[in-house]
PDB file of C-alpha atoms and ligand atoms in Angstrom:
ATOM      1  CA  UNK A   1     -38.083 -61.052  25.770  1.00 51.00           C
ATOM      2  CA  UNK A   2     -38.444 -62.643  29.150  1.00 46.00           C
ATOM      3  CA  UNK A   3     -39.846 -60.723  32.094  1.00 52.00           C
ATOM      4  CA  UNK A   4     -38.555 -63.274  34.561  1.00 55.00           C
ATOM      5  CA  UNK A   5     -35.392 -62.571  36.456  1.00 56.00           C
ATOM      6  CA  UNK A   6     -34.182 -66.025  37.274  1.00 56.00           C
ATOM      7  CA  UNK A   7     -31.550 -64.931  39.749  1.00 50.00           C
ATOM      8  CA  UNK A   8     -33.510 -62.181  41.420  1.00 47.00           C
ATOM      9  CA  UNK A   9     -30.340 -60.264  42.024  1.00 47.00           C
ATOM     10  CA  UNK A  10     -31.652 -56.939  40.854  1.00 49.00           C
ATOM     11  CA  UNK A  11     -34.675 -56.796  43.090  1.00 45.00           C
ATOM     12  CA  UNK A  12     -32.910 -55.982  46.287  1.00 43.00           C
ATOM     13  CA  UNK A  13     -34.243 -52.713  47.666  1.00 44.00           C
ATOM     14  CA  UNK A  14     -31.712 -49.962  48.018  1.00 46.00           C
ATOM     15  CA  UNK A  15     -30.872 -49.198  51.629  1.00 43.00           C
ATOM     16  CA  UNK A  16     -31.086 -52.750  52.874  1.00 42.00           C
ATOM     17  CA  UNK A  17     -33.810 -54.957  54.205  1.00 45.00           C
ATOM     18  CA  UNK A  18     -34.723 -52.952  57.302  1.00 44.00           C
ATOM     19  CA  UNK A  19     -36.056 -49.927  55.458  1.00 44.00           C
ATOM     20  CA  UNK A  20     -38.439 -52.001  53.359  1.00 43.00           C
ATOM     21  CA  UNK A  21     -39.403 -54.092  56.309  1.00 43.00           C
ATOM     22  CA  UNK A  22     -40.586 -51.159  58.374  1.00 45.00           C
ATOM     23  CA  UNK A  23     -42.157 -49.397  55.425  1.00 47.00           C
ATOM     24  CA  UNK A  24     -44.290 -52.465  54.782  1.00 46.00           C
ATOM     25  CA  UNK A  25     -45.558 -52.472  58.344  1.00 47.00           C
ATOM     26  CA  UNK A  26     -46.181 -48.764  58.276  1.00 50.00           C
ATOM     27  CA  UNK A  27     -44.224 -48.304  61.478  1.00 53.00           C
ATOM     28  CA  UNK A  28     -41.282 -46.240  62.491  1.00 53.00           C
ATOM     29  CA  UNK A  29     -38.285 -48.367  63.432  1.00 49.00           C
ATOM     30  CA  UNK A  30     -37.772 -48.780  67.186  1.00 48.00           C
ATOM     31  CA  UNK A  31     -34.638 -46.773  67.866  1.00 50.00           C
ATOM     32  CA  UNK A  32     -33.197 -48.877  70.649  1.00 50.00           C
ATOM     33  CA  UNK A  33     -33.242 -52.256  68.937  1.00 47.00           C
ATOM     34  CA  UNK A  34     -32.031 -50.729  65.689  1.00 47.00           C
ATOM     35  CA  UNK A  35     -29.035 -49.067  67.296  1.00 49.00           C
ATOM     36  CA  UNK A  36     -28.167 -52.226  69.190  1.00 48.00           C
ATOM     37  CA  UNK A  37     -27.997 -54.122  65.928  1.00 55.00           C
ATOM     38  CA  UNK A  38     -25.610 -51.560  64.480  1.00 79.00           C
ATOM     39  CA  UNK A  39     -22.896 -52.007  67.058  1.00 94.00           C
ATOM     40  CA  UNK A  40     -20.127 -54.586  66.591  1.00 95.00           C
ATOM     41  CA  UNK A  41     -19.975 -55.305  70.352  1.00 96.00           C
ATOM     42  CA  UNK A  42     -22.653 -55.869  72.989  1.00 95.00           C
ATOM     43  CA  UNK A  43     -23.903 -52.680  74.595  1.00 96.00           C
ATOM     44  CA  UNK A  44     -25.109 -51.971  78.109  1.00 96.00           C
ATOM     45  CA  UNK A  45     -27.310 -49.304  79.612  1.00 95.00           C
ATOM     46  CA  UNK A  46     -25.821 -45.952  80.471  1.00 95.00           C
ATOM     47  CA  UNK A  47     -26.819 -42.768  82.249  1.00 93.00           C
ATOM     48  CA  UNK A  48     -28.899 -40.758  79.822  1.00 91.00           C
ATOM     49  CA  UNK A  49     -27.662 -37.547  81.392  1.00 96.00           C
ATOM     50  CA  UNK A  50     -23.991 -38.424  80.931  1.00 97.00           C
ATOM     51  CA  UNK A  51     -21.873 -35.908  79.044  1.00 97.00           C
ATOM     52  CA  UNK A  52     -18.249 -35.599  77.979  1.00 97.00           C
ATOM     53  CA  UNK A  53     -16.367 -32.334  78.178  1.00 95.00           C
ATOM     54  CA  UNK A  54     -13.527 -31.059  76.042  1.00 92.00           C
ATOM     55  CA  UNK A  55     -11.017 -28.332  76.852  1.00 90.00           C
ATOM     56  CA  UNK A  56     -11.252 -25.142  74.854  1.00 84.00           C
ATOM     57  CA  UNK A  57      -8.163 -26.059  72.868  1.00 82.00           C
ATOM     58  CA  UNK A  58      -9.643 -29.488  72.185  1.00 78.00           C
ATOM     59  CA  UNK A  59      -6.586 -31.246  73.572  1.00 83.00           C
ATOM     60  CA  UNK A  60      -8.092 -32.977  76.551  1.00 90.00           C
ATOM     61  CA  UNK A  61     -11.380 -34.831  76.575  1.00 92.00           C
ATOM     62  CA  UNK A  62     -13.020 -35.779  79.836  1.00 96.00           C
ATOM     63  CA  UNK A  63     -15.535 -38.585  79.805  1.00 97.00           C
ATOM     64  CA  UNK A  64     -18.712 -38.641  81.852  1.00 97.00           C
ATOM     65  CA  UNK A  65     -17.005 -41.268  84.048  1.00 97.00           C
ATOM     66  CA  UNK A  66     -14.163 -38.869  84.893  1.00 97.00           C
ATOM     67  CA  UNK A  67     -11.510 -40.475  82.714  1.00 97.00           C
ATOM     68  CA  UNK A  68      -9.636 -38.069  80.458  1.00 95.00           C
ATOM     69  CA  UNK A  69      -7.260 -38.285  77.516  1.00 90.00           C
ATOM     70  CA  UNK A  70      -4.203 -38.033  79.751  1.00 91.00           C
ATOM     71  CA  UNK A  71      -5.282 -40.731  82.187  1.00 93.00           C
ATOM     72  CA  UNK A  72      -6.525 -43.555  79.989  1.00 92.00           C
ATOM     73  CA  UNK A  73      -6.328 -42.397  76.397  1.00 91.00           C
ATOM     74  CA  UNK A  74      -9.503 -42.668  74.375  1.00 94.00           C
ATOM     75  CA  UNK A  75      -9.894 -45.299  71.720  1.00 96.00           C
ATOM     76  CA  UNK A  76     -10.802 -44.634  68.107  1.00 96.00           C
ATOM     77  CA  UNK A  77     -13.563 -46.535  66.348  1.00 97.00           C
ATOM     78  CA  UNK A  78     -14.757 -46.434  62.777  1.00 96.00           C
ATOM     79  CA  UNK A  79     -18.173 -45.355  61.501  1.00 95.00           C
ATOM     80  CA  UNK A  80     -19.714 -48.714  62.450  1.00 95.00           C
ATOM     81  CA  UNK A  81     -18.327 -48.494  65.993  1.00 96.00           C
ATOM     82  CA  UNK A  82     -15.631 -51.099  65.444  1.00 97.00           C
ATOM     83  CA  UNK A  83     -12.431 -50.265  67.328  1.00 97.00           C
ATOM     84  CA  UNK A  84      -9.772 -49.491  64.743  1.00 96.00           C
ATOM     85  CA  UNK A  85      -6.234 -48.039  64.844  1.00 95.00           C
ATOM     86  CA  UNK A  86      -6.937 -46.668  61.364  1.00 95.00           C
ATOM     87  CA  UNK A  87      -9.406 -44.250  62.927  1.00 95.00           C
ATOM     88  CA  UNK A  88      -6.919 -42.813  65.398  1.00 92.00           C
ATOM     89  CA  UNK A  89      -6.825 -39.026  65.172  1.00 88.00           C
ATOM     90  CA  UNK A  90      -9.703 -39.169  62.749  1.00 90.00           C
ATOM     91  CA  UNK A  91     -11.285 -35.930  61.586  1.00 91.00           C
ATOM     92  CA  UNK A  92     -14.273 -37.847  60.240  1.00 96.00           C
ATOM     93  CA  UNK A  93     -17.404 -36.668  62.087  1.00 96.00           C
ATOM     94  CA  UNK A  94     -19.122 -39.995  61.351  1.00 95.00           C
ATOM     95  CA  UNK A  95     -16.532 -42.055  63.186  1.00 97.00           C
ATOM     96  CA  UNK A  96     -16.516 -42.723  66.910  1.00 97.00           C
ATOM     97  CA  UNK A  97     -14.450 -42.344  70.042  1.00 96.00           C
ATOM     98  CA  UNK A  98     -14.704 -44.837  72.887  1.00 97.00           C
ATOM     99  CA  UNK A  99     -13.767 -44.327  76.528  1.00 97.00           C
ATOM    100  CA  UNK A 100     -11.741 -47.422  77.510  1.00 96.00           C
ATOM    101  CA  UNK A 101     -12.534 -46.921  81.207  1.00 97.00           C
ATOM    102  CA  UNK A 102     -16.313 -47.137  81.011  1.00 97.00           C
ATOM    103  CA  UNK A 103     -17.124 -48.140  77.426  1.00 98.00           C
ATOM    104  CA  UNK A 104     -19.130 -45.038  76.548  1.00 98.00           C
ATOM    105  CA  UNK A 105     -19.232 -44.346  72.815  1.00 97.00           C
ATOM    106  CA  UNK A 106     -19.273 -40.824  71.408  1.00 96.00           C
ATOM    107  CA  UNK A 107     -19.794 -39.619  67.883  1.00 96.00           C
ATOM    108  CA  UNK A 108     -16.751 -37.644  66.720  1.00 95.00           C
ATOM    109  CA  UNK A 109     -19.005 -34.887  65.466  1.00 95.00           C
ATOM    110  CA  UNK A 110     -20.331 -34.382  68.995  1.00 95.00           C
ATOM    111  CA  UNK A 111     -16.843 -34.368  70.516  1.00 93.00           C
ATOM    112  CA  UNK A 112     -15.597 -31.823  67.981  1.00 90.00           C
ATOM    113  CA  UNK A 113     -18.202 -29.402  69.283  1.00 90.00           C
ATOM    114  CA  UNK A 114     -17.922 -30.432  72.917  1.00 89.00           C
ATOM    115  CA  UNK A 115     -15.915 -27.358  73.953  1.00 87.00           C
ATOM    116  CA  UNK A 116     -19.160 -25.446  73.587  1.00 88.00           C
ATOM    117  CA  UNK A 117     -21.760 -28.162  74.005  1.00 92.00           C
ATOM    118  CA  UNK A 118     -20.840 -31.194  76.132  1.00 96.00           C
ATOM    119  CA  UNK A 119     -21.029 -34.380  74.083  1.00 96.00           C
ATOM    120  CA  UNK A 120     -23.737 -36.911  74.758  1.00 97.00           C
ATOM    121  CA  UNK A 121     -22.715 -40.587  74.542  1.00 97.00           C
ATOM    122  CA  UNK A 122     -24.733 -42.596  72.038  1.00 96.00           C
ATOM    123  CA  UNK A 123     -23.966 -46.079  73.335  1.00 96.00           C
ATOM    124  CA  UNK A 124     -21.957 -47.975  75.884  1.00 97.00           C
ATOM    125  CA  UNK A 125     -19.968 -51.065  75.051  1.00 97.00           C
ATOM    126  CA  UNK A 126     -19.918 -53.898  77.566  1.00 97.00           C
ATOM    127  CA  UNK A 127     -16.376 -53.825  78.948  1.00 97.00           C
ATOM    128  CA  UNK A 128     -16.608 -57.442  80.057  1.00 97.00           C
ATOM    129  CA  UNK A 129     -17.379 -58.744  76.580  1.00 97.00           C
ATOM    130  CA  UNK A 130     -14.500 -60.854  75.210  1.00 97.00           C
ATOM    131  CA  UNK A 131     -14.831 -59.423  71.692  1.00 97.00           C
ATOM    132  CA  UNK A 132     -14.595 -55.879  72.997  1.00 97.00           C
ATOM    133  CA  UNK A 133     -11.608 -56.715  75.226  1.00 97.00           C
ATOM    134  CA  UNK A 134      -9.860 -58.427  72.353  1.00 97.00           C
ATOM    135  CA  UNK A 135     -10.411 -55.461  70.051  1.00 97.00           C
ATOM    136  CA  UNK A 136      -9.201 -53.076  72.744  1.00 96.00           C
ATOM    137  CA  UNK A 137      -6.057 -55.108  73.327  1.00 96.00           C
ATOM    138  CA  UNK A 138      -5.311 -55.347  69.614  1.00 96.00           C
ATOM    139  CA  UNK A 139      -5.795 -51.596  69.323  1.00 96.00           C
ATOM    140  CA  UNK A 140      -3.385 -50.874  72.148  1.00 93.00           C
ATOM    141  CA  UNK A 141      -0.764 -53.212  70.718  1.00 94.00           C
ATOM    142  CA  UNK A 142      -1.096 -51.519  67.353  1.00 94.00           C
ATOM    143  CA  UNK A 143      -1.054 -47.946  68.639  1.00 90.00           C
ATOM    144  CA  UNK A 144       1.257 -48.152  71.636  1.00 86.00           C
ATOM    145  CA  UNK A 145       3.195 -51.286  70.780  1.00 88.00           C
ATOM    146  CA  UNK A 146       2.493 -52.612  74.258  1.00 63.00           C
TER     147      UNK A 146
HETATM  148 ZN1   ZN B   1     -15.638 -43.068  80.449  1.00 79.52          ZN
END
């Protein structure tokens, strides 16, 4: 019986490389750089005090920038933050909603409860980034046929 795994395929740590990496150093992962890596588009700084508000009936969401659902309808993004028509109207708390006017990204879970507690944005996509603009355009074509 050999103890050598020639391919090494079964030695990958569960949870990906980052967890093992930080465990080995005995450090907690730096939150900012980790969250930046998670997003599919470049992010920019945003006001830490920014909050989104939602009407009591949940129909209208108003972003920290002042844009609301009736002015420039919010864009749905999947759990990784990637803009996706498949996530439109999602009831998944782990998916995201993006304000197309300012790029702020909210977790659906936070928006669902925003009638009582205003939702805090967790990131802001760079509106000038070509990849973001392309994804936004593709989304609008898919959803609105425009
Ligand atoms: Zn906004």
